[in-house]
Coordinates of C-alpha atoms and ligand atoms in Angstrom, one line a residue:
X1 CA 5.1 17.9 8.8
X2 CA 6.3 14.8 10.6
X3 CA 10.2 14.3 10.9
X4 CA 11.8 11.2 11.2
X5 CA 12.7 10.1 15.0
X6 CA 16.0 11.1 16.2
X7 CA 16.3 13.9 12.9
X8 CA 16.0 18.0 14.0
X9 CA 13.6 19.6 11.8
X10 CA 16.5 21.9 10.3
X11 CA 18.5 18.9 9.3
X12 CA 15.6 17.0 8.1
X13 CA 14.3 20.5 5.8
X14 CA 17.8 20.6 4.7
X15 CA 18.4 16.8 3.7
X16 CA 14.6 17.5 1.6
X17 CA 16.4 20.4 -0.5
X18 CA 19.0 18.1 -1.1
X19 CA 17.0 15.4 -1.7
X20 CA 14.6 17.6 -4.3
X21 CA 18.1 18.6 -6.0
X22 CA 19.1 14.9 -6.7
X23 CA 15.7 13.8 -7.8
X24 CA 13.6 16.8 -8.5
X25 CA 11.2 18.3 -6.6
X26 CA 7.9 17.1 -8.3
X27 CA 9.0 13.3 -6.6
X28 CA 9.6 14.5 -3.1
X29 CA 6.1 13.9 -1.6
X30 CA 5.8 15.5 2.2
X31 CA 1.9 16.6 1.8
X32 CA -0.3 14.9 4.3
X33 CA -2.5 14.2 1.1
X34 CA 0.5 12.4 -0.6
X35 CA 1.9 10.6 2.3
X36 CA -1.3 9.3 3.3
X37 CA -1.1 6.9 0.1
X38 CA 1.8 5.1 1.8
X39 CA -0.3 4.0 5.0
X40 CA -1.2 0.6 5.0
X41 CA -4.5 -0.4 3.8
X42 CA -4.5 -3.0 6.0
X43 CA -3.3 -2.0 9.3
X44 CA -3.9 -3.5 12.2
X45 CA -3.2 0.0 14.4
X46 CA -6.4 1.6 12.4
X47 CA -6.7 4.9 14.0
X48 CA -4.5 4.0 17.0
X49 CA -1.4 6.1 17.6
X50 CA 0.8 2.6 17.0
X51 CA 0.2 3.0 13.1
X52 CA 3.5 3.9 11.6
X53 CA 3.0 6.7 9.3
X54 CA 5.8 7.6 7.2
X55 CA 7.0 11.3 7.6
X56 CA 8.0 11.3 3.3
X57 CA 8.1 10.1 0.4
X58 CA 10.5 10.4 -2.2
X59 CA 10.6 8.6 -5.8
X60 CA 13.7 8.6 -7.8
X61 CA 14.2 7.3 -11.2
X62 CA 17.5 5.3 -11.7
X63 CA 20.5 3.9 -9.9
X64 CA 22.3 6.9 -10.0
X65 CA 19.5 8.9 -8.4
X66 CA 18.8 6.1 -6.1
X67 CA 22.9 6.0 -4.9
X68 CA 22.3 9.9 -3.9
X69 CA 19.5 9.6 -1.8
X70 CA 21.1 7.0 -0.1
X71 CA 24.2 9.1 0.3
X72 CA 22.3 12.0 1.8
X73 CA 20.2 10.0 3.9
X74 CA 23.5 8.6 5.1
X75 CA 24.7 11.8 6.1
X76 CA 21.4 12.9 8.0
X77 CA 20.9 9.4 9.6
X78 CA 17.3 9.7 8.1
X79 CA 15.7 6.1 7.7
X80 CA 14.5 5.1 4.4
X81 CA 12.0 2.3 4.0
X82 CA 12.3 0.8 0.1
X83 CA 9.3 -0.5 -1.9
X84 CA 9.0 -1.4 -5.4
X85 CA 5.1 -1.0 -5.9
X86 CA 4.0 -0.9 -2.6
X87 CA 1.4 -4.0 -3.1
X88 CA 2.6 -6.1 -0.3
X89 CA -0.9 -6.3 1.7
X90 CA -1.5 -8.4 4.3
X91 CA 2.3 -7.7 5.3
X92 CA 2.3 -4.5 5.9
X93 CA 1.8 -3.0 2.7
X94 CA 3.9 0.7 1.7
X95 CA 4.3 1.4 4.8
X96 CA 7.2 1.2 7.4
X97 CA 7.7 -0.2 10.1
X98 CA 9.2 2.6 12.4
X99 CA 6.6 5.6 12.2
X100 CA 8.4 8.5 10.8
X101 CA 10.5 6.7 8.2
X102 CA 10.6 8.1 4.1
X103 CA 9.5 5.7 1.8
X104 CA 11.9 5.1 -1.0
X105 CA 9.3 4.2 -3.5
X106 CA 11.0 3.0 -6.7
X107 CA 7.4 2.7 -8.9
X108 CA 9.0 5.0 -12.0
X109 CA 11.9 2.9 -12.0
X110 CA 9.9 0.7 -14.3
X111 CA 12.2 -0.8 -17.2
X112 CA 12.2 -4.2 -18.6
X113 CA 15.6 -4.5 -19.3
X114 CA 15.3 -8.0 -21.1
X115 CA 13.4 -10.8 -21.9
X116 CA 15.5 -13.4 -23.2
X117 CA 13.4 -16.2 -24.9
X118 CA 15.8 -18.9 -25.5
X119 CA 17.1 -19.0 -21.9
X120 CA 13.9 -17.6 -20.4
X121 CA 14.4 -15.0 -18.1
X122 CA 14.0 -11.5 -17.6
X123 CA 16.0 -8.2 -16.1
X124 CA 13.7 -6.2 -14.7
X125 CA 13.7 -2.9 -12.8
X126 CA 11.7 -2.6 -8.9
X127 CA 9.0 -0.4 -10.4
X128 CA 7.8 -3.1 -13.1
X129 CA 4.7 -4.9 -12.2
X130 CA 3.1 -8.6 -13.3
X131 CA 1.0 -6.7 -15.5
X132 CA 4.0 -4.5 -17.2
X133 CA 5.9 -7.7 -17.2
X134 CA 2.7 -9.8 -18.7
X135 CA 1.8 -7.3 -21.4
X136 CA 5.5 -6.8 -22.2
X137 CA 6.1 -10.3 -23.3
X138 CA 2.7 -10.5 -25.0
X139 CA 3.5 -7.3 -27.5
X140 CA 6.6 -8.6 -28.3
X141 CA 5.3 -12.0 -29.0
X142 CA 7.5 -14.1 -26.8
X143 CA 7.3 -17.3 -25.8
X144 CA 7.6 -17.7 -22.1
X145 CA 5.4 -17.1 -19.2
X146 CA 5.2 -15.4 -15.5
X147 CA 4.6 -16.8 -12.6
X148 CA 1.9 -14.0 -11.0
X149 CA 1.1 -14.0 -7.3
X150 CA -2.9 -14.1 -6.5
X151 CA -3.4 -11.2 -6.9
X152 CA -0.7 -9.7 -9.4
X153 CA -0.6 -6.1 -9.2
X154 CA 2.5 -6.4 -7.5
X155 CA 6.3 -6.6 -8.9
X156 CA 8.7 -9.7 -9.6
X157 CA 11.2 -7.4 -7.6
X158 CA 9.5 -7.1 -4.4
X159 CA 7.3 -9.9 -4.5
X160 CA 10.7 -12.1 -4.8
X161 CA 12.5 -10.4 -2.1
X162 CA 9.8 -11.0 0.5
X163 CA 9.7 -15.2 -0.8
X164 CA 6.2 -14.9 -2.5
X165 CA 5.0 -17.6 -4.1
X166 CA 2.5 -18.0 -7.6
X167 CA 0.6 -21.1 -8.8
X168 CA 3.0 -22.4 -11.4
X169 CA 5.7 -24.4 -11.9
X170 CA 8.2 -21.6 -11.3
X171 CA 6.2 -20.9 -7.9
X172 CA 8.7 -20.4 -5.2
X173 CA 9.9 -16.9 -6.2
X174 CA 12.8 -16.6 -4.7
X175 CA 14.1 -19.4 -6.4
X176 CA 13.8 -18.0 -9.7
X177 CA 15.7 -15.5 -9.1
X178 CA 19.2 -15.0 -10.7
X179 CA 21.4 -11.9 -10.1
X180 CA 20.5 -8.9 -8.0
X181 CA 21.7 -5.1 -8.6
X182 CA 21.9 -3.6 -5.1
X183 CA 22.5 -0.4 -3.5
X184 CA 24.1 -0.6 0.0
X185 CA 23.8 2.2 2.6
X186 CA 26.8 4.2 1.5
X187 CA 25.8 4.4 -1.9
X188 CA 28.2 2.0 -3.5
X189 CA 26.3 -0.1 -6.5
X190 CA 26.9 -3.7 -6.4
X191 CA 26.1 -7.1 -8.7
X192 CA 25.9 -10.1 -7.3
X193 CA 26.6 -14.0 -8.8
X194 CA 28.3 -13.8 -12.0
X195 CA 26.7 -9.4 -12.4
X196 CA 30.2 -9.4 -10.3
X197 CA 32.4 -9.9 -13.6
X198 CA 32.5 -6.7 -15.4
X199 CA 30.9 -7.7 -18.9
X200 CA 29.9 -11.0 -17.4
X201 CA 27.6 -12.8 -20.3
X202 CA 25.5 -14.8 -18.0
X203 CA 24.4 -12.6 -15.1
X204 CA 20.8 -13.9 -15.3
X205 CA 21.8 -17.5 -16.7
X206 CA 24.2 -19.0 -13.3
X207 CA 23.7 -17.5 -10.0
X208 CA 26.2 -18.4 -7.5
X209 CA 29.2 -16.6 -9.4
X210 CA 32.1 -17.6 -7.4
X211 CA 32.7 -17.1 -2.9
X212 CA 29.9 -17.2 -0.6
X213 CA 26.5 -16.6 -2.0
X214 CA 24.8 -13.2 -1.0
X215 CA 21.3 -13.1 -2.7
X216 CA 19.5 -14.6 0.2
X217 CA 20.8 -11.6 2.4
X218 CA 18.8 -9.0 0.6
X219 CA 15.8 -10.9 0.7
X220 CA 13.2 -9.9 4.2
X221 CA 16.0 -7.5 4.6
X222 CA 17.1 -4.4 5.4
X223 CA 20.8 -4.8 3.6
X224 CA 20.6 -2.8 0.6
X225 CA 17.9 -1.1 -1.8
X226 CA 17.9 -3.9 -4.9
X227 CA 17.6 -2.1 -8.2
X228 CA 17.8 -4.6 -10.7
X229 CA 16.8 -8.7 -10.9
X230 CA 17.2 -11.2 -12.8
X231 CA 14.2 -13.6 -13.0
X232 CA 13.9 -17.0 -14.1
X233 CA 10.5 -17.5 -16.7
X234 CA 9.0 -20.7 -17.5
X235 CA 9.5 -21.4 -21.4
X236 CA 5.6 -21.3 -22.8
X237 CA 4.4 -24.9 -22.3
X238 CA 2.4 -26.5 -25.7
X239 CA -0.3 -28.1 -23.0
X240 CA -2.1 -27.7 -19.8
X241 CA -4.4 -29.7 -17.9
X242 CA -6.2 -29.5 -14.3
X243 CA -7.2 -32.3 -12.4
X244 CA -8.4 -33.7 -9.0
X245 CA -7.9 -36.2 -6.7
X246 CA -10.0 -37.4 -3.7
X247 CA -9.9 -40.0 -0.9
X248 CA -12.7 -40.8 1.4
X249 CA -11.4 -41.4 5.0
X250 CA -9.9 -39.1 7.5
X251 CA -6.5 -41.3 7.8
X252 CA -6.0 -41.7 3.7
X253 CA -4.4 -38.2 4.3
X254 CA -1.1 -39.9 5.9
X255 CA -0.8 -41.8 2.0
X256 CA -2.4 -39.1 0.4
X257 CA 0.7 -36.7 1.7
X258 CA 3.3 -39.4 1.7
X259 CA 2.1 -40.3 -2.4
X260 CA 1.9 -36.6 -3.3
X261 CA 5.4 -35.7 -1.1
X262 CA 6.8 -38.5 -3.6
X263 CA 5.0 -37.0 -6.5
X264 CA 6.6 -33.5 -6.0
X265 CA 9.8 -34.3 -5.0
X266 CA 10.4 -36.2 -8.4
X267 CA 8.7 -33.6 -10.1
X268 CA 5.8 -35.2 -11.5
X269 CA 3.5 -33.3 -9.8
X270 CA 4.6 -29.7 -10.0
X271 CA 3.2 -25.7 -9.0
X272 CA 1.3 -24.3 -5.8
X273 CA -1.3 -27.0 -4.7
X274 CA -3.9 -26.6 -2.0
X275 CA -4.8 -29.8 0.2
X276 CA -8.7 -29.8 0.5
X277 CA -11.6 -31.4 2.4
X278 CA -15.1 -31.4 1.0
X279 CA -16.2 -32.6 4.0
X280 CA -14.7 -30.1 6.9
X281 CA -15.9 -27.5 4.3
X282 CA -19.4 -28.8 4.3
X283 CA -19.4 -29.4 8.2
X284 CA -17.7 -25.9 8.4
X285 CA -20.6 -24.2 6.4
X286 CA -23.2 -25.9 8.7
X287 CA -22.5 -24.5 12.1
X288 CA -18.9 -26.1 12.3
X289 CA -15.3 -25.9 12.0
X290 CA -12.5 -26.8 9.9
X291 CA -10.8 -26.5 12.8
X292 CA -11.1 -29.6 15.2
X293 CA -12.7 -27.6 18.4
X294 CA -12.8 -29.2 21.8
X295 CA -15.8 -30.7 22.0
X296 CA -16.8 -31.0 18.0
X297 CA -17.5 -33.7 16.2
X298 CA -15.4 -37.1 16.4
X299 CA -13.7 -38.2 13.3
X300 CA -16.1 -41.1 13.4
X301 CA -18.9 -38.6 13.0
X302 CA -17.1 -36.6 10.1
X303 CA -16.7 -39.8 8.4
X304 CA -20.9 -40.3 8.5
X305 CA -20.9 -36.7 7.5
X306 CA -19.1 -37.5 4.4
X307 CA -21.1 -40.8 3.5
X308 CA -24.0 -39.2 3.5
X309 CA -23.3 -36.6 1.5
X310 CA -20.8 -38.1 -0.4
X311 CA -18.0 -35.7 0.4
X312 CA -14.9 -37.2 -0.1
X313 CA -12.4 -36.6 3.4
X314 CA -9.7 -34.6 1.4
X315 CA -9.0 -33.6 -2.0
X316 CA -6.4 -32.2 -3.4
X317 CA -6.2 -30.1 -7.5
X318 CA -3.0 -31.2 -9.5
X319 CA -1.8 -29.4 -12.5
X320 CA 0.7 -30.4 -15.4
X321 CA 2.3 -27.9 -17.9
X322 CA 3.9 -29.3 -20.6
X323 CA 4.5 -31.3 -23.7
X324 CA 0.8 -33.1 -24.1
X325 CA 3.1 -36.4 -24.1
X326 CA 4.7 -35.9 -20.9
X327 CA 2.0 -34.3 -19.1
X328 CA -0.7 -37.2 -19.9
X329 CA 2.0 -39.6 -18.4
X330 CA 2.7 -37.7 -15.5
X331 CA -1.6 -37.0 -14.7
X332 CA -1.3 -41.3 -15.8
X333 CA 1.2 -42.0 -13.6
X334 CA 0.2 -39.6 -10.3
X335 CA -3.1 -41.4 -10.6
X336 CA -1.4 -45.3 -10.5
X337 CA 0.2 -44.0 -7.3
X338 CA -2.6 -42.4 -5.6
X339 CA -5.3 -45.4 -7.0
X340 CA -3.3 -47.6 -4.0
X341 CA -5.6 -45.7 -1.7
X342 CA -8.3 -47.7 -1.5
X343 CA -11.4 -45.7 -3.0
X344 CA -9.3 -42.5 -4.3
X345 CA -11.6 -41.1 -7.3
X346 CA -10.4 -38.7 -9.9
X347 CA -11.7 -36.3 -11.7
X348 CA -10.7 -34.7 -14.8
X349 CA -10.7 -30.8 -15.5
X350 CA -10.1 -28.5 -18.7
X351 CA -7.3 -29.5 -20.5
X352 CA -6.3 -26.7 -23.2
X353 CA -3.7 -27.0 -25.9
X354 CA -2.4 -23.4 -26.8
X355 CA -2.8 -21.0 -27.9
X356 CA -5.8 -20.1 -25.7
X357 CA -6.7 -16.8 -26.4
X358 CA -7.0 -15.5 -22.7
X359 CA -10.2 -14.0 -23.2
X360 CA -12.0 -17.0 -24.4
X361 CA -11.4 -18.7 -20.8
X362 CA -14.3 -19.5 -18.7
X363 CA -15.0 -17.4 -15.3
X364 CA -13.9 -19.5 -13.1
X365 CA -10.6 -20.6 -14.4
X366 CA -7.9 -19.8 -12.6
X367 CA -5.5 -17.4 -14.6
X368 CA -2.6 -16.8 -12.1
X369 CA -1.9 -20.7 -13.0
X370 CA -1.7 -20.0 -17.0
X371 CA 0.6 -17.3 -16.0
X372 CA -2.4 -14.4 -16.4
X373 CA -1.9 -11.9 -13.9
X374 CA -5.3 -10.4 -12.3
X375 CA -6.7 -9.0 -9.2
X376 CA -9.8 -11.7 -9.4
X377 CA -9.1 -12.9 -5.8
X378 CA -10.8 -9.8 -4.5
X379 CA -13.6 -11.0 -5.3
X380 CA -13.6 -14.0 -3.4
X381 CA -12.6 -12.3 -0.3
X382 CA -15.7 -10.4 -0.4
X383 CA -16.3 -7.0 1.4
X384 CA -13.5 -6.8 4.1
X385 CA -11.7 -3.9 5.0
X386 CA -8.8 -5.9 5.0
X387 CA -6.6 -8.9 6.4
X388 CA -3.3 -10.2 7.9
X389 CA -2.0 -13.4 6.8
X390 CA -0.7 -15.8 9.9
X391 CA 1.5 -17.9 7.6
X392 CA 3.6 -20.8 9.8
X393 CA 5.3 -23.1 7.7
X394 CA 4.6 -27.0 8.8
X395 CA 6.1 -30.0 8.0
X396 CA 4.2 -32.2 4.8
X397 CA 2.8 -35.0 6.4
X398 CA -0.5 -36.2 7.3
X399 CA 0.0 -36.4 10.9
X400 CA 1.3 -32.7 11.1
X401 CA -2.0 -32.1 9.6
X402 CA -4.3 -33.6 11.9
X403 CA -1.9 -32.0 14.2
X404 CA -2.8 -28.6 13.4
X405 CA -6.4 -29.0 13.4
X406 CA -6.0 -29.7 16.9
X407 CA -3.5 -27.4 18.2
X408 CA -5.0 -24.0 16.3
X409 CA -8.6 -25.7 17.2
X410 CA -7.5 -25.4 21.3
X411 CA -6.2 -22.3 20.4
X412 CA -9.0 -20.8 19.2
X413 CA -10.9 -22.2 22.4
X414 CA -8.4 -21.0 24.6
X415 CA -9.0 -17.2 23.3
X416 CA -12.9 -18.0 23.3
X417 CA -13.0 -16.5 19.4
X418 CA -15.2 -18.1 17.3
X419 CA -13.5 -19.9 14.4
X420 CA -15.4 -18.4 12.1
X421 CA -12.6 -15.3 12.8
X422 CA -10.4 -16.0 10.7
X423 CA -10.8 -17.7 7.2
X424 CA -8.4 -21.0 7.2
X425 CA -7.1 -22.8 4.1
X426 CA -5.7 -26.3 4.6
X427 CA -2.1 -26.6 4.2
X428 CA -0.7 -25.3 0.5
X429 CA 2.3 -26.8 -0.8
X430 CA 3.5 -23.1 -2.0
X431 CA 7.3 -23.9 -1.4
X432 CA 8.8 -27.6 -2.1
X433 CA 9.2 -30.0 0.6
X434 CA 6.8 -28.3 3.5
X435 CA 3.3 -27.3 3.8
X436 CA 2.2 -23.8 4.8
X437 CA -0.6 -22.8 6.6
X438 CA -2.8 -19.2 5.5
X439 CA -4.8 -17.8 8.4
X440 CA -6.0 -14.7 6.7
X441 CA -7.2 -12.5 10.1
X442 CA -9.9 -9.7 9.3
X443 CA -8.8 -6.0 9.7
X444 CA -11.3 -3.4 10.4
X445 CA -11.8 0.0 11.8
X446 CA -12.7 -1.4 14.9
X447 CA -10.0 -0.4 17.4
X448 CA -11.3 -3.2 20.0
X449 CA -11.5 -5.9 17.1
X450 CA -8.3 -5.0 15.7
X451 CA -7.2 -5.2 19.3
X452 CA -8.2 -8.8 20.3
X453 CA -7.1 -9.9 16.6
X454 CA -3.6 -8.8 17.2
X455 CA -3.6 -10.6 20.3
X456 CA -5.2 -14.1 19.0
X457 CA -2.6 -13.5 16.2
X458 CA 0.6 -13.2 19.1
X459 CA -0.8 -16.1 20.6
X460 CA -1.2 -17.8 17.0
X461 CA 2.7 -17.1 16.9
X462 CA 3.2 -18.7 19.8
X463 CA 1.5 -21.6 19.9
X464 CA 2.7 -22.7 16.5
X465 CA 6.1 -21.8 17.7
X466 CA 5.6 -24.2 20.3
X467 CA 5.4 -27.1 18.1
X468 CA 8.6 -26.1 16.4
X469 CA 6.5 -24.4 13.5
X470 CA 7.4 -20.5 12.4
X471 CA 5.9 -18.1 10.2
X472 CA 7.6 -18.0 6.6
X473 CA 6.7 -14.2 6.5
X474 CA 4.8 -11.9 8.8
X475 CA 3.1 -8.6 8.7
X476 CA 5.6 -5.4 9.8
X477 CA 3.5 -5.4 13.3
X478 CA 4.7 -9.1 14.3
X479 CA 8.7 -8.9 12.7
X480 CA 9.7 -8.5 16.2
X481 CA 7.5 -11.5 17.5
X482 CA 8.5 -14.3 14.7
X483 CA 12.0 -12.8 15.0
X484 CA 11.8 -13.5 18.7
X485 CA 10.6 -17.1 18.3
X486 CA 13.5 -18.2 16.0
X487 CA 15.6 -17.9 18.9
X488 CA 18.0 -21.0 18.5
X489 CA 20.8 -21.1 21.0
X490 CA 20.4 -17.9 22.5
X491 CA 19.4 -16.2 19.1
X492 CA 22.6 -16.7 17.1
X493 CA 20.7 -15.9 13.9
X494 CA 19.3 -12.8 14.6
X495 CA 22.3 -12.0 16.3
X496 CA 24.3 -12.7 13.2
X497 CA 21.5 -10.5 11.1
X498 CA 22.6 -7.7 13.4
X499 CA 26.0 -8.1 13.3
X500 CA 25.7 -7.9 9.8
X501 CA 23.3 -5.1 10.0
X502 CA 26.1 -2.6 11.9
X503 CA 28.5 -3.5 9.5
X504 CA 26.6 -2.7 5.8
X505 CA 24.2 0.4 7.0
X506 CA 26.6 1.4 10.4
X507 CA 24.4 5.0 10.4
X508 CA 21.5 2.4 10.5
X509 CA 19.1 4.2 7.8
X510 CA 18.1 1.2 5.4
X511 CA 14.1 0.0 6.6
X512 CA 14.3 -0.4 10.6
X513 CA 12.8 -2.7 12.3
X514 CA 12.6 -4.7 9.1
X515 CA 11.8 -9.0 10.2
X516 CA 12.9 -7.8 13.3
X517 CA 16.5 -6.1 12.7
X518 CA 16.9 -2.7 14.2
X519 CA 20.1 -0.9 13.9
X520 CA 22.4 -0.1 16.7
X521 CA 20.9 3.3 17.6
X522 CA 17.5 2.0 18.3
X523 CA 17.8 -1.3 19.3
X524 CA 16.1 -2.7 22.3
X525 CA 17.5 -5.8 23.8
X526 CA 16.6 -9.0 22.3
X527 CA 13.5 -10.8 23.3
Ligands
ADP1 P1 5.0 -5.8 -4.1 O1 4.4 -4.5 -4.5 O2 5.8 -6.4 -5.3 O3 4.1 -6.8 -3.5 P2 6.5 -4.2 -2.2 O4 7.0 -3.2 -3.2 O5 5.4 -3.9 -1.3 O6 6.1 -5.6 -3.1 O7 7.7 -4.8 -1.4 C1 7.6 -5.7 -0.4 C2 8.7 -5.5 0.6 O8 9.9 -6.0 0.0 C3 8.9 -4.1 1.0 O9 8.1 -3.7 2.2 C4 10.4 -4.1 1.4 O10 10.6 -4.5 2.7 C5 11.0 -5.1 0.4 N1 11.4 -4.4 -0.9 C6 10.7 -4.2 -1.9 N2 11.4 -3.6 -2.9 C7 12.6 -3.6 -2.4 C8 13.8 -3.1 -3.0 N3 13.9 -2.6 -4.2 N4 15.0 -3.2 -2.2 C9 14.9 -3.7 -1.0 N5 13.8 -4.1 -0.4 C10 12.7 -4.1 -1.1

């Protein structure tokens, strides 16, 4: 059996009684078998002795159970590591970051609390998923939606906390959400916003409550184990309708961005939007790249390229949930302001008035965006064993873009790795106000591949970094590296994490190593 670093085996087999006592033994997992499931299916340390493996397992069912783990893993300085379904691939997945380390899986902790119709939200526990949330609301006939991640296996709860995003209106998850439950590391339960008022009446409805606002320090953190949140839901819309914009030249995008930053900012245009180009697609499918390589075609040539297929440059999907009033004006009035590009076409898409019955949709539609969760984008990944999102968040403008294409292009030279190593989506607008980037790099068995993909991926990091550009979220392997790089004056911030960090969880046992923060005991010195 593995024990947890720093932990003697006799204090470690006696916190496990205790811990069996306080939860029952049936949901104390320390099998090789059972801890196994808690490796990450993605890792980028595939049979290298860098994969952290936890050492346990335990899953306790309620706040009460959840304050006495902490307490005796408090007393044995044994580090927990806190998931709510464990479905956060591509960042790490169930496991820890600091090999060793129990997983405090919270999966049977799976209650909706509430769904409030009127106000639309919901109180959910960490073990409820998209799908329990989804098929929650649809028995009881209510009329609001979710805002499911592609895919949507995994919860509000921890999908929020790590700043996830979905393809509605209500897309920024963090955003939406409204009052946290949270269990610090000496057991002590604690509300925050207005869940601070003992029979407070609008926990989930206001969510500063009153002094400084705390919510944001649980999220990417290692602060406290949350155990219930409140979530904002859209109220059902009566409409829907898809449609697409184009523009033909490579320099339309500085409009295109500037029309659709003023689109989104007044909220015309609204949910997760991905920029497009038929044409780097086409020329990336023919021997290319979407990336501008040294050496690769001019723009001038891309341009031909387009002509004579006729490809539009970019391209861009909008959506509009709503009233069927408002939502044909807003489609009427997006296209007035994106027709001053000279040449910008449009296209029309399905346009569905609801009820739809969900089953009746075509193939291809995207459900996530009708709130639908489903694990569809598998599919379009195709046969991988896996992949590790390079995420940098860059600033919405055309020239950024062009930008980018060039930098990560070099880049990619520089390393000498094809650019078919990585598949590349344009910028998304996923949060409001800034673009991000998803490099999603392949993970395999391969100990050398996974080796040189790590590396291009430190040297992604750093490069981006460079150009005043850092990663909105990054796999457990690289929290030390994006930590590092947000190193204004002297690394105040991450100094200020710490700081905080001795003084909530002074025994250090909440998630080390989590985006970067370490507790006292094992902390190296700062990059
Ligand atoms: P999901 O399955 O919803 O995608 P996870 O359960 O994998 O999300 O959680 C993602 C990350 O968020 C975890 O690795 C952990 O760092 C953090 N996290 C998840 N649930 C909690 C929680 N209840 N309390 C504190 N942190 C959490």
């Amino acid at each position: 059996m593995r024990v947890p670093p720093g932990v003697t085996s006799q204090d470690f087999s006696t916190a496990l009684e205790q811990f069996a006592k306080a939860i029952g033994r049936e949901w104390v997992f320390t099998s090789d078998d059972d801890v196994d499931l808690y490796r990450d299916s993605y890792s980028p340390f595939w049979h290298e002795p860098e994969e952290p493996i936890p050492s346990a397992a335990l899953a306790p069912d309620g706040v009460e159970q959840v304050q006495a783990v902490v307490k005796i893993a408090d007393t044995y300085k044994i580090p927990l590591w806190a998931i709510s379904t464990g479905r956060n691939l591509a960042y790490g997945g169930s496991a820890p970051r600091l090999s060793g380390t129990v997983v405090l899986d919270l999966k049977r902790m799976g209650r909706v609390l509430e769904v409030n119709e009127p106000n639309a939200y919901a109180l959910v526990e960490p073990g409820v998923s998209y799908f329990d949330l989804y098929r929650h609301i649809q028995d009881q006939k209510l009329k609001v939606w979710i805002d499911p991640p592609d895919p949507g296996w995994g919860s509000p709860l921890g999908n929020s906390l790590e700043r996830g995003g979905g393809r509605t209106p209500m897309h920024d998850h963090f955003a939406q959400v409204c009052g946290l439950e949270v269990v610090l590391a000496d057991g002590t339960v604690m509300r925050t916003g207005m869940g601070a008022l003992p029979g407070s009446k609008t926990w989930q409805q206001y969510k500063y409550g009153f002094g400084p606002y705390v919510d944001g320090l649980f999220s990417q953190s290692n602060f406290g184990v949350v155990t219930k949140m409140g979530v904002w839901l859209m109220p059902a819309p009566e409409a829907y309708r898809e449609t697409s914009v184009f523009v033909p030249k490579h320099d339309d995008l500085i409009p295109f961005v500037e029309t659709l930053s003023y689109l989104t900012d007044l909220e015309v245009c609204r949910g997760t939007m991905l920029l497009e180009s038929p044409v780097l697609a086409y020329r990336a499918a023919h021997g290319g790249s979407v990336l501008d390589m040294p050496g690769g075609p001019t723009v001038a040539e891309t341009e031909r390229m387009a002509e004579q297929n006729g490809l539009a440059y970019w391209s861009m999907v909008l959506r509009f949930w709503g009233p069927p009033k408002i939502i044909d004006a807003q489609w009427g009035y997006a296209k007035e302001k994106f027709s001053a590009i000279p040449g910008a076409q449009f296209k029309e898409g399905v346009y569905y008035k609801f009820p739809v019955d969900p089953n009746s949709l075509p193939p291809d539609t995207l459900k996530v965006a009708l709130g639908i969760p489903n694990l569809s984008v598998f599919g379009l990944l195709g046969p991988t064993d896996g992949h590790m999102d390079f995420s940098p968040i860059i600033p919405m403008n055309g020239e950024t873009v062009f930008e980018v294409l060039k930098v990560f292009g070099q880049a990619y030279a520089d390393l000498k790795v094809p650019p078919s190593y990585q598949f590349f989506a344009l910028p998304w607008y996923f949060f409001p106000r800034a673009f991000v980037l998803l490099f999603g790099f392949p993970i395999t068995h391969d100990v050398e591949k996974n080796k040189k993909t790590r590396e291009v991926f430190k040297h992604m990091i750093e490069v981006a970094a460079a150009h005043g550009w850092g990663e909105y979220r990054t796999h457990t392997a690289f929290m030390d590296t994006v930590s590092g790089v947000y190193s204004y004056n002297n690394h105040a911030l991450h100094r200020l994490h710490e700081t905080i960090k001795d003084a909530v969880d002074p025994n250090g046992i909440l998630s080390p190593g989590k985006s970067g923060i370490w507790p006292k005991r094992m902390r190296k010195t700062t990059a």
